[in-house]
Short mmCIF file of N, CA and C in Angstrom, two decimals:
data_model
loop_
_atom_site.label_atom_id
_atom_site.label_comp_id
_atom_site.label_asym_id
_atom_site.label_seq_id
_atom_site.Cartn_x
_atom_site.Cartn_y
_atom_site.Cartn_z
N UNK A 1 -37.78 0.53 -23.06
CA UNK A 1 -38.45 0.57 -21.78
C UNK A 1 -37.82 1.62 -20.88
N UNK A 2 -38.64 2.34 -20.18
CA UNK A 2 -38.21 3.35 -19.23
C UNK A 2 -37.25 4.38 -19.84
N UNK A 3 -37.66 4.97 -20.93
CA UNK A 3 -36.85 6.00 -21.58
C UNK A 3 -36.54 7.15 -20.62
N UNK A 4 -37.41 7.38 -19.64
CA UNK A 4 -37.18 8.46 -18.68
C UNK A 4 -35.93 8.25 -17.84
N UNK A 5 -35.50 7.02 -17.72
CA UNK A 5 -34.32 6.73 -16.89
C UNK A 5 -33.03 6.65 -17.70
N UNK A 6 -33.15 6.64 -19.02
CA UNK A 6 -31.94 6.58 -19.84
C UNK A 6 -31.08 7.81 -19.58
N UNK A 7 -29.77 7.60 -19.60
CA UNK A 7 -28.78 8.66 -19.44
C UNK A 7 -28.94 9.42 -18.12
N UNK A 8 -29.35 8.71 -17.07
CA UNK A 8 -29.40 9.31 -15.73
C UNK A 8 -28.32 8.65 -14.88
N UNK A 9 -27.96 9.33 -13.80
CA UNK A 9 -27.00 8.74 -12.87
C UNK A 9 -27.55 7.45 -12.26
N UNK A 10 -28.85 7.41 -12.03
CA UNK A 10 -29.49 6.22 -11.47
C UNK A 10 -29.28 5.03 -12.40
N UNK A 11 -29.52 5.21 -13.69
CA UNK A 11 -29.32 4.13 -14.66
C UNK A 11 -27.85 3.73 -14.73
N UNK A 12 -26.97 4.72 -14.71
CA UNK A 12 -25.53 4.44 -14.77
C UNK A 12 -25.09 3.60 -13.56
N UNK A 13 -25.56 3.98 -12.38
CA UNK A 13 -25.22 3.21 -11.18
C UNK A 13 -25.68 1.76 -11.29
N UNK A 14 -26.92 1.57 -11.72
CA UNK A 14 -27.46 0.22 -11.76
C UNK A 14 -26.92 -0.62 -12.91
N UNK A 15 -26.56 0.02 -14.01
CA UNK A 15 -26.05 -0.73 -15.16
C UNK A 15 -24.56 -1.02 -15.08
N UNK A 16 -23.79 -0.07 -14.56
CA UNK A 16 -22.33 -0.19 -14.65
C UNK A 16 -21.61 -0.27 -13.30
N UNK A 17 -22.26 0.11 -12.23
CA UNK A 17 -21.55 0.22 -10.95
C UNK A 17 -22.16 -0.61 -9.84
N UNK A 18 -23.04 -1.52 -10.16
CA UNK A 18 -23.73 -2.27 -9.12
C UNK A 18 -22.75 -3.05 -8.24
N UNK A 19 -21.64 -3.51 -8.80
CA UNK A 19 -20.66 -4.25 -8.00
C UNK A 19 -19.95 -3.36 -6.98
N UNK A 20 -19.97 -2.05 -7.19
CA UNK A 20 -19.31 -1.13 -6.27
C UNK A 20 -20.26 -0.64 -5.17
N UNK A 21 -21.54 -0.98 -5.26
CA UNK A 21 -22.50 -0.53 -4.26
C UNK A 21 -22.34 -1.35 -2.98
N UNK A 22 -22.68 -0.75 -1.83
CA UNK A 22 -22.64 -1.52 -0.58
C UNK A 22 -23.67 -2.65 -0.63
N UNK A 23 -23.48 -3.65 0.20
CA UNK A 23 -24.36 -4.83 0.23
C UNK A 23 -25.01 -4.96 1.61
N UNK A 24 -26.22 -5.52 1.62
CA UNK A 24 -26.86 -5.81 2.90
C UNK A 24 -26.38 -7.17 3.41
N UNK A 25 -26.94 -7.62 4.52
CA UNK A 25 -26.50 -8.87 5.13
C UNK A 25 -26.70 -10.08 4.22
N UNK A 26 -27.65 -9.97 3.30
CA UNK A 26 -27.94 -11.08 2.39
C UNK A 26 -27.20 -10.94 1.06
N UNK A 27 -26.31 -9.94 0.96
CA UNK A 27 -25.50 -9.78 -0.24
C UNK A 27 -26.15 -8.99 -1.36
N UNK A 28 -27.32 -8.40 -1.11
CA UNK A 28 -27.99 -7.62 -2.14
C UNK A 28 -27.45 -6.20 -2.14
N UNK A 29 -27.20 -5.64 -3.33
CA UNK A 29 -26.72 -4.25 -3.40
C UNK A 29 -27.83 -3.29 -3.00
N UNK A 30 -27.45 -2.17 -2.39
CA UNK A 30 -28.45 -1.16 -2.06
C UNK A 30 -27.86 0.23 -2.22
N UNK A 31 -28.76 1.18 -2.42
CA UNK A 31 -28.37 2.59 -2.48
C UNK A 31 -28.63 3.20 -1.12
N UNK A 32 -27.66 3.87 -0.59
CA UNK A 32 -27.82 4.52 0.70
C UNK A 32 -28.54 5.84 0.45
N UNK A 33 -29.85 5.75 0.35
CA UNK A 33 -30.69 6.92 0.05
C UNK A 33 -31.90 6.89 0.97
N UNK A 34 -32.63 7.98 1.00
CA UNK A 34 -33.81 8.09 1.84
C UNK A 34 -34.83 7.01 1.48
N UNK A 35 -35.29 6.28 2.49
CA UNK A 35 -36.23 5.18 2.28
C UNK A 35 -37.49 5.65 1.57
N UNK A 36 -38.06 6.77 2.00
CA UNK A 36 -39.30 7.25 1.41
C UNK A 36 -39.13 7.62 -0.06
N UNK A 37 -37.99 8.22 -0.40
CA UNK A 37 -37.76 8.56 -1.80
C UNK A 37 -37.60 7.29 -2.64
N UNK A 38 -36.83 6.32 -2.15
CA UNK A 38 -36.61 5.09 -2.90
C UNK A 38 -37.92 4.33 -3.09
N UNK A 39 -38.75 4.29 -2.05
CA UNK A 39 -40.06 3.63 -2.17
C UNK A 39 -40.90 4.35 -3.21
N UNK A 40 -40.94 5.68 -3.16
CA UNK A 40 -41.70 6.46 -4.13
C UNK A 40 -41.18 6.20 -5.55
N UNK A 41 -39.86 6.24 -5.73
CA UNK A 41 -39.27 6.02 -7.06
C UNK A 41 -39.59 4.62 -7.57
N UNK A 42 -39.53 3.62 -6.71
CA UNK A 42 -39.89 2.25 -7.11
C UNK A 42 -41.34 2.18 -7.57
N UNK A 43 -42.23 2.84 -6.83
CA UNK A 43 -43.65 2.89 -7.23
C UNK A 43 -43.82 3.60 -8.57
N UNK A 44 -43.10 4.69 -8.76
CA UNK A 44 -43.19 5.44 -10.02
C UNK A 44 -42.69 4.60 -11.19
N UNK A 45 -41.61 3.87 -10.99
CA UNK A 45 -41.08 3.01 -12.05
C UNK A 45 -42.11 1.93 -12.40
N UNK A 46 -42.77 1.37 -11.38
CA UNK A 46 -43.82 0.37 -11.63
C UNK A 46 -44.97 0.98 -12.42
N UNK A 47 -45.34 2.23 -12.10
CA UNK A 47 -46.41 2.90 -12.84
C UNK A 47 -46.01 3.14 -14.30
N UNK A 48 -44.75 3.51 -14.51
CA UNK A 48 -44.27 3.72 -15.88
C UNK A 48 -44.31 2.41 -16.65
N UNK A 49 -43.86 1.33 -16.03
CA UNK A 49 -43.88 0.02 -16.70
C UNK A 49 -45.31 -0.39 -17.04
N UNK A 50 -46.24 -0.17 -16.10
CA UNK A 50 -47.65 -0.49 -16.35
C UNK A 50 -48.23 0.36 -17.47
N UNK A 51 -47.90 1.63 -17.47
CA UNK A 51 -48.38 2.53 -18.52
C UNK A 51 -47.81 2.12 -19.87
N UNK A 52 -46.52 1.76 -19.90
CA UNK A 52 -45.89 1.31 -21.16
C UNK A 52 -46.58 0.07 -21.71
N UNK A 53 -46.93 -0.86 -20.84
CA UNK A 53 -47.54 -2.11 -21.31
C UNK A 53 -48.95 -1.89 -21.84
N UNK A 54 -49.60 -0.82 -21.42
CA UNK A 54 -50.95 -0.53 -21.92
C UNK A 54 -50.95 0.64 -22.89
N UNK A 55 -49.80 0.97 -23.45
CA UNK A 55 -49.64 2.04 -24.45
C UNK A 55 -50.08 3.41 -23.91
N UNK A 56 -49.89 3.62 -22.63
CA UNK A 56 -50.17 4.92 -22.02
C UNK A 56 -48.84 5.55 -21.61
N UNK A 57 -48.91 6.76 -21.08
CA UNK A 57 -47.69 7.42 -20.61
C UNK A 57 -47.84 7.82 -19.15
N UNK A 58 -46.74 7.74 -18.44
CA UNK A 58 -46.68 8.22 -17.06
C UNK A 58 -45.31 8.85 -16.86
N UNK A 59 -45.28 10.09 -16.43
CA UNK A 59 -44.03 10.81 -16.21
C UNK A 59 -43.62 10.69 -14.75
N UNK A 60 -42.34 10.45 -14.52
CA UNK A 60 -41.81 10.44 -13.16
C UNK A 60 -41.51 11.88 -12.77
N UNK A 61 -42.40 12.46 -11.99
CA UNK A 61 -42.26 13.86 -11.57
C UNK A 61 -42.64 14.00 -10.11
N UNK A 62 -41.96 14.89 -9.43
CA UNK A 62 -42.32 15.20 -8.05
C UNK A 62 -43.56 16.07 -8.04
N UNK A 63 -44.46 15.85 -7.05
CA UNK A 63 -45.58 16.76 -6.90
C UNK A 63 -45.10 17.99 -6.13
N UNK A 64 -45.96 18.97 -5.94
CA UNK A 64 -45.54 20.23 -5.31
C UNK A 64 -45.01 20.02 -3.89
N UNK A 65 -45.64 19.13 -3.12
CA UNK A 65 -45.18 18.86 -1.76
C UNK A 65 -43.80 18.23 -1.77
N UNK A 66 -43.58 17.29 -2.66
CA UNK A 66 -42.28 16.62 -2.75
C UNK A 66 -41.20 17.58 -3.23
N UNK A 67 -41.55 18.51 -4.11
CA UNK A 67 -40.58 19.50 -4.59
C UNK A 67 -40.08 20.37 -3.44
N UNK A 68 -40.94 20.60 -2.46
CA UNK A 68 -40.57 21.42 -1.30
C UNK A 68 -39.83 20.63 -0.23
N UNK A 69 -39.89 19.31 -0.31
CA UNK A 69 -39.20 18.45 0.65
C UNK A 69 -37.74 18.33 0.22
N UNK A 70 -36.79 18.83 1.03
CA UNK A 70 -35.39 18.81 0.62
C UNK A 70 -34.84 17.41 0.34
N UNK A 71 -35.33 16.41 1.05
CA UNK A 71 -34.85 15.05 0.83
C UNK A 71 -35.26 14.55 -0.55
N UNK A 72 -36.54 14.71 -0.88
CA UNK A 72 -37.02 14.28 -2.19
C UNK A 72 -36.32 15.06 -3.29
N UNK A 73 -36.24 16.37 -3.12
CA UNK A 73 -35.63 17.22 -4.15
C UNK A 73 -34.17 16.83 -4.37
N UNK A 74 -33.43 16.59 -3.29
CA UNK A 74 -32.02 16.23 -3.40
C UNK A 74 -31.83 14.93 -4.18
N UNK A 75 -32.50 13.86 -3.74
CA UNK A 75 -32.31 12.56 -4.39
C UNK A 75 -32.87 12.54 -5.80
N UNK A 76 -33.96 13.26 -6.03
CA UNK A 76 -34.53 13.30 -7.38
C UNK A 76 -33.56 13.97 -8.35
N UNK A 77 -32.97 15.07 -7.92
CA UNK A 77 -31.99 15.75 -8.77
C UNK A 77 -30.74 14.88 -8.94
N UNK A 78 -30.30 14.25 -7.87
CA UNK A 78 -29.10 13.41 -7.92
C UNK A 78 -29.28 12.22 -8.86
N UNK A 79 -30.37 11.50 -8.72
CA UNK A 79 -30.56 10.27 -9.48
C UNK A 79 -31.11 10.47 -10.89
N UNK A 80 -32.01 11.43 -11.07
CA UNK A 80 -32.73 11.50 -12.34
C UNK A 80 -32.33 12.65 -13.25
N UNK A 81 -31.26 13.34 -12.94
CA UNK A 81 -30.75 14.36 -13.85
C UNK A 81 -30.20 13.67 -15.08
N UNK A 82 -30.61 14.14 -16.25
CA UNK A 82 -30.11 13.59 -17.51
C UNK A 82 -28.66 14.03 -17.70
N UNK A 83 -27.83 13.11 -18.15
CA UNK A 83 -26.42 13.40 -18.35
C UNK A 83 -25.88 12.57 -19.50
N UNK A 84 -24.82 13.05 -20.10
CA UNK A 84 -24.17 12.26 -21.16
C UNK A 84 -23.19 11.27 -20.56
N UNK A 85 -22.81 11.49 -19.30
CA UNK A 85 -21.85 10.63 -18.60
C UNK A 85 -20.54 10.50 -19.37
N UNK A 86 -20.17 11.56 -20.06
CA UNK A 86 -18.90 11.57 -20.78
C UNK A 86 -17.86 12.28 -19.93
N UNK A 87 -16.63 11.83 -20.01
CA UNK A 87 -15.55 12.42 -19.23
C UNK A 87 -14.52 12.95 -20.20
N UNK A 88 -14.14 14.22 -20.03
CA UNK A 88 -13.08 14.79 -20.85
C UNK A 88 -11.74 14.28 -20.33
N UNK A 89 -10.93 13.73 -21.22
CA UNK A 89 -9.63 13.19 -20.85
C UNK A 89 -8.55 14.08 -21.42
N UNK A 90 -7.62 14.52 -20.56
CA UNK A 90 -6.50 15.34 -21.03
C UNK A 90 -5.61 14.48 -21.91
N UNK A 91 -4.92 15.11 -22.86
CA UNK A 91 -4.11 14.35 -23.81
C UNK A 91 -2.99 13.57 -23.12
N UNK A 92 -2.36 14.13 -22.07
CA UNK A 92 -1.29 13.39 -21.40
C UNK A 92 -1.84 12.16 -20.69
N UNK A 93 -3.11 12.21 -20.22
CA UNK A 93 -3.73 11.03 -19.63
C UNK A 93 -3.95 9.96 -20.69
N UNK A 94 -4.34 10.38 -21.88
CA UNK A 94 -4.55 9.44 -22.97
C UNK A 94 -3.25 8.77 -23.36
N UNK A 95 -2.16 9.56 -23.42
CA UNK A 95 -0.85 9.00 -23.75
C UNK A 95 -0.43 7.96 -22.71
N UNK A 96 -0.64 8.27 -21.42
CA UNK A 96 -0.28 7.34 -20.36
C UNK A 96 -1.11 6.07 -20.48
N UNK A 97 -2.41 6.21 -20.75
CA UNK A 97 -3.27 5.04 -20.90
C UNK A 97 -2.80 4.16 -22.05
N UNK A 98 -2.37 4.77 -23.14
CA UNK A 98 -1.91 4.01 -24.30
C UNK A 98 -0.64 3.23 -23.95
N UNK A 99 0.27 3.87 -23.20
CA UNK A 99 1.50 3.17 -22.80
C UNK A 99 1.19 2.01 -21.88
N UNK A 100 0.30 2.23 -20.91
CA UNK A 100 -0.04 1.16 -19.98
C UNK A 100 -0.74 0.02 -20.69
N UNK A 101 -1.61 0.34 -21.65
CA UNK A 101 -2.31 -0.71 -22.39
C UNK A 101 -1.32 -1.53 -23.20
N UNK A 102 -0.29 -0.87 -23.74
CA UNK A 102 0.72 -1.58 -24.52
C UNK A 102 1.52 -2.53 -23.64
N UNK A 103 1.62 -2.20 -22.34
CA UNK A 103 2.36 -3.04 -21.41
C UNK A 103 1.49 -4.13 -20.81
N UNK A 104 0.24 -4.21 -21.25
CA UNK A 104 -0.64 -5.27 -20.77
C UNK A 104 -1.51 -4.88 -19.60
N UNK A 105 -1.54 -3.62 -19.22
CA UNK A 105 -2.40 -3.19 -18.14
C UNK A 105 -3.83 -3.18 -18.64
N UNK A 106 -4.70 -3.92 -17.98
CA UNK A 106 -6.07 -4.03 -18.46
C UNK A 106 -7.05 -3.34 -17.53
N UNK A 107 -6.58 -2.44 -16.69
CA UNK A 107 -7.51 -1.71 -15.85
C UNK A 107 -8.42 -0.90 -16.73
N UNK A 108 -9.70 -0.95 -16.42
CA UNK A 108 -10.66 -0.24 -17.25
C UNK A 108 -11.32 0.87 -16.48
N UNK A 109 -12.41 1.37 -17.03
CA UNK A 109 -13.13 2.47 -16.43
C UNK A 109 -14.27 2.01 -15.56
N UNK A 110 -14.15 0.83 -14.95
CA UNK A 110 -15.23 0.36 -14.11
C UNK A 110 -15.32 1.22 -12.86
N UNK A 111 -16.48 1.25 -12.26
CA UNK A 111 -16.71 2.14 -11.13
C UNK A 111 -16.03 1.67 -9.86
N UNK A 112 -15.79 0.37 -9.73
CA UNK A 112 -15.15 -0.15 -8.53
C UNK A 112 -13.66 0.03 -8.56
N UNK A 113 -13.07 -0.01 -9.73
CA UNK A 113 -11.63 0.16 -9.89
C UNK A 113 -10.86 -1.03 -9.36
N UNK A 114 -9.67 -1.22 -9.85
CA UNK A 114 -8.77 -2.25 -9.35
C UNK A 114 -9.34 -3.64 -9.48
N UNK A 115 -8.99 -4.48 -8.49
CA UNK A 115 -9.43 -5.87 -8.56
C UNK A 115 -10.73 -6.10 -7.83
N UNK A 116 -11.27 -5.07 -7.20
CA UNK A 116 -12.55 -5.09 -6.51
C UNK A 116 -12.56 -6.01 -5.30
N UNK A 117 -11.43 -6.42 -4.79
CA UNK A 117 -11.44 -7.23 -3.58
C UNK A 117 -12.03 -6.40 -2.46
N UNK A 118 -12.94 -6.98 -1.75
CA UNK A 118 -13.57 -6.29 -0.63
C UNK A 118 -14.77 -5.47 -1.02
N UNK A 119 -14.96 -5.17 -2.29
CA UNK A 119 -16.12 -4.39 -2.69
C UNK A 119 -17.35 -5.27 -2.52
N UNK A 120 -18.31 -4.79 -1.77
CA UNK A 120 -19.54 -5.54 -1.61
C UNK A 120 -19.50 -6.56 -0.50
N UNK A 121 -18.58 -6.44 0.47
CA UNK A 121 -18.62 -7.33 1.63
C UNK A 121 -19.98 -7.22 2.27
N UNK A 122 -20.42 -8.26 2.92
CA UNK A 122 -21.72 -8.20 3.57
C UNK A 122 -21.74 -7.19 4.70
N UNK A 123 -20.59 -6.85 5.26
CA UNK A 123 -20.56 -5.85 6.32
C UNK A 123 -20.23 -4.47 5.79
N UNK A 124 -20.04 -4.33 4.48
CA UNK A 124 -19.82 -3.03 3.87
C UNK A 124 -18.41 -2.51 3.99
N UNK A 125 -17.49 -3.31 4.55
CA UNK A 125 -16.12 -2.84 4.72
C UNK A 125 -15.24 -3.42 3.64
N UNK A 126 -14.24 -2.63 3.26
CA UNK A 126 -13.27 -3.13 2.29
C UNK A 126 -12.23 -3.96 3.02
N UNK A 127 -11.66 -4.94 2.33
CA UNK A 127 -10.63 -5.76 2.96
C UNK A 127 -9.27 -5.34 2.48
#
Protein backbone atom coordinates (compact mmCIF):
# COMPACT_ATOMS: atom_id res chain seq x y z
CA UNK A 1 0.00 0.00 0.00
CA UNK A 2 1.16 3.50 -0.86
CA UNK A 3 4.36 2.51 -2.62
CA UNK A 4 4.79 6.19 -3.51
CA UNK A 5 5.51 6.97 0.14
CA UNK A 6 8.02 4.18 0.73
CA UNK A 7 11.56 5.37 1.47
CA UNK A 8 10.50 9.00 1.93
CA UNK A 9 11.28 11.26 4.86
CA UNK A 10 7.52 11.49 5.48
CA UNK A 11 7.25 7.71 5.90
CA UNK A 12 10.37 7.64 8.07
CA UNK A 13 8.96 10.32 10.37
CA UNK A 14 5.64 8.56 10.79
CA UNK A 15 7.06 5.05 11.14
CA UNK A 16 10.10 5.64 13.33
CA UNK A 17 9.98 9.12 14.85
CA UNK A 18 6.37 9.75 15.80
CA UNK A 19 7.28 9.80 19.51
CA UNK A 20 9.69 12.68 18.85
CA UNK A 21 7.06 14.84 17.10
CA UNK A 22 5.43 17.73 18.98
CA UNK A 23 1.96 17.06 20.43
CA UNK A 24 -1.23 19.10 20.44
CA UNK A 25 -3.32 19.77 23.55
CA UNK A 26 -5.00 16.37 23.18
CA UNK A 27 -1.69 14.51 22.92
CA UNK A 28 -1.84 13.81 19.18
CA UNK A 29 1.43 14.11 17.25
CA UNK A 30 1.56 16.71 14.50
CA UNK A 31 3.92 17.96 11.84
CA UNK A 32 4.66 21.65 11.99
CA UNK A 33 4.02 22.19 8.29
CA UNK A 34 1.84 24.40 6.11
CA UNK A 35 -1.84 23.59 6.72
CA UNK A 36 -2.77 23.80 3.03
CA UNK A 37 0.02 21.43 1.99
CA UNK A 38 -0.84 18.90 4.71
CA UNK A 39 -4.53 19.02 3.76
CA UNK A 40 -3.63 18.53 0.09
CA UNK A 41 -1.26 15.65 0.91
CA UNK A 42 -3.93 13.97 3.08
CA UNK A 43 -6.41 14.25 0.21
CA UNK A 44 -3.84 12.83 -2.23
CA UNK A 45 -3.12 9.89 0.07
CA UNK A 46 -6.87 9.19 0.27
CA UNK A 47 -7.07 9.28 -3.55
CA UNK A 48 -4.15 6.84 -3.81
CA UNK A 49 -5.81 4.48 -1.31
CA UNK A 50 -9.09 4.68 -3.25
CA UNK A 51 -7.33 4.06 -6.54
CA UNK A 52 -5.44 1.09 -5.05
CA UNK A 53 -8.67 -0.49 -3.81
CA UNK A 54 -10.21 -0.26 -7.28
CA UNK A 55 -7.04 -1.45 -9.10
CA UNK A 56 -6.39 2.01 -10.55
CA UNK A 57 -3.40 4.29 -10.19
CA UNK A 58 -3.07 7.81 -8.84
CA UNK A 59 0.26 9.63 -8.61
CA UNK A 60 0.96 12.15 -5.87
CA UNK A 61 2.20 15.08 -7.94
CA UNK A 62 2.02 18.84 -7.66
CA UNK A 63 0.13 20.64 -10.42
CA UNK A 64 1.77 23.59 -12.20
CA UNK A 65 0.33 26.17 -9.79
CA UNK A 66 1.51 24.22 -6.75
CA UNK A 67 4.97 23.78 -8.27
CA UNK A 68 5.25 27.57 -8.43
CA UNK A 69 4.06 27.99 -4.83
CA UNK A 70 7.21 28.02 -2.66
CA UNK A 71 5.37 26.55 0.33
CA UNK A 72 4.04 23.56 -1.59
CA UNK A 73 7.33 23.04 -3.40
CA UNK A 74 9.33 23.18 -0.15
CA UNK A 75 7.22 20.70 1.83
CA UNK A 76 6.72 18.39 -1.15
CA UNK A 77 10.47 18.14 -1.69
CA UNK A 78 11.10 17.81 2.05
CA UNK A 79 8.55 15.07 2.73
CA UNK A 80 8.34 13.09 -0.51
CA UNK A 81 11.93 12.93 -1.73
CA UNK A 82 12.92 9.28 -2.08
CA UNK A 83 15.86 8.35 0.12
CA UNK A 84 17.66 5.26 1.35
CA UNK A 85 17.82 6.79 4.84
CA UNK A 86 21.21 5.15 5.32
CA UNK A 87 23.87 6.82 7.43
CA UNK A 88 27.58 6.33 6.82
CA UNK A 89 29.29 5.54 10.12
CA UNK A 90 33.00 6.23 10.58
CA UNK A 91 34.98 3.23 11.81
CA UNK A 92 35.96 4.90 15.12
CA UNK A 93 32.25 5.53 15.79
CA UNK A 94 31.55 1.85 15.18
CA UNK A 95 34.34 0.86 17.58
CA UNK A 96 32.94 3.17 20.27
CA UNK A 97 29.43 1.76 19.74
CA UNK A 98 30.75 -1.78 20.12
CA UNK A 99 32.50 -0.89 23.40
CA UNK A 100 29.40 0.81 24.78
CA UNK A 101 27.19 -2.11 23.76
CA UNK A 102 29.56 -4.49 25.55
CA UNK A 103 29.17 -2.37 28.69
CA UNK A 104 25.39 -2.68 28.52
CA UNK A 105 24.57 0.64 26.89
CA UNK A 106 21.33 0.09 25.01
CA UNK A 107 20.91 3.49 23.42
CA UNK A 108 19.71 2.95 19.91
CA UNK A 109 19.19 4.94 16.76
CA UNK A 110 15.74 6.16 17.67
CA UNK A 111 14.87 9.66 16.57
CA UNK A 112 14.05 10.96 20.04
CA UNK A 113 17.29 9.78 21.60
CA UNK A 114 17.94 9.13 25.27
CA UNK A 115 15.11 8.28 27.60
CA UNK A 116 12.64 10.55 25.80
CA UNK A 117 11.47 12.23 28.99
CA UNK A 118 9.63 15.35 28.03
CA UNK A 119 9.30 14.39 24.37
CA UNK A 120 5.73 14.96 23.35
CA UNK A 121 4.55 17.07 26.30
CA UNK A 122 1.15 18.52 25.60
CA UNK A 123 2.70 21.98 25.70
CA UNK A 124 5.56 20.99 23.38
CA UNK A 125 8.29 21.74 25.92
CA UNK A 126 10.94 19.34 27.08
CA UNK A 127 11.26 18.72 30.81
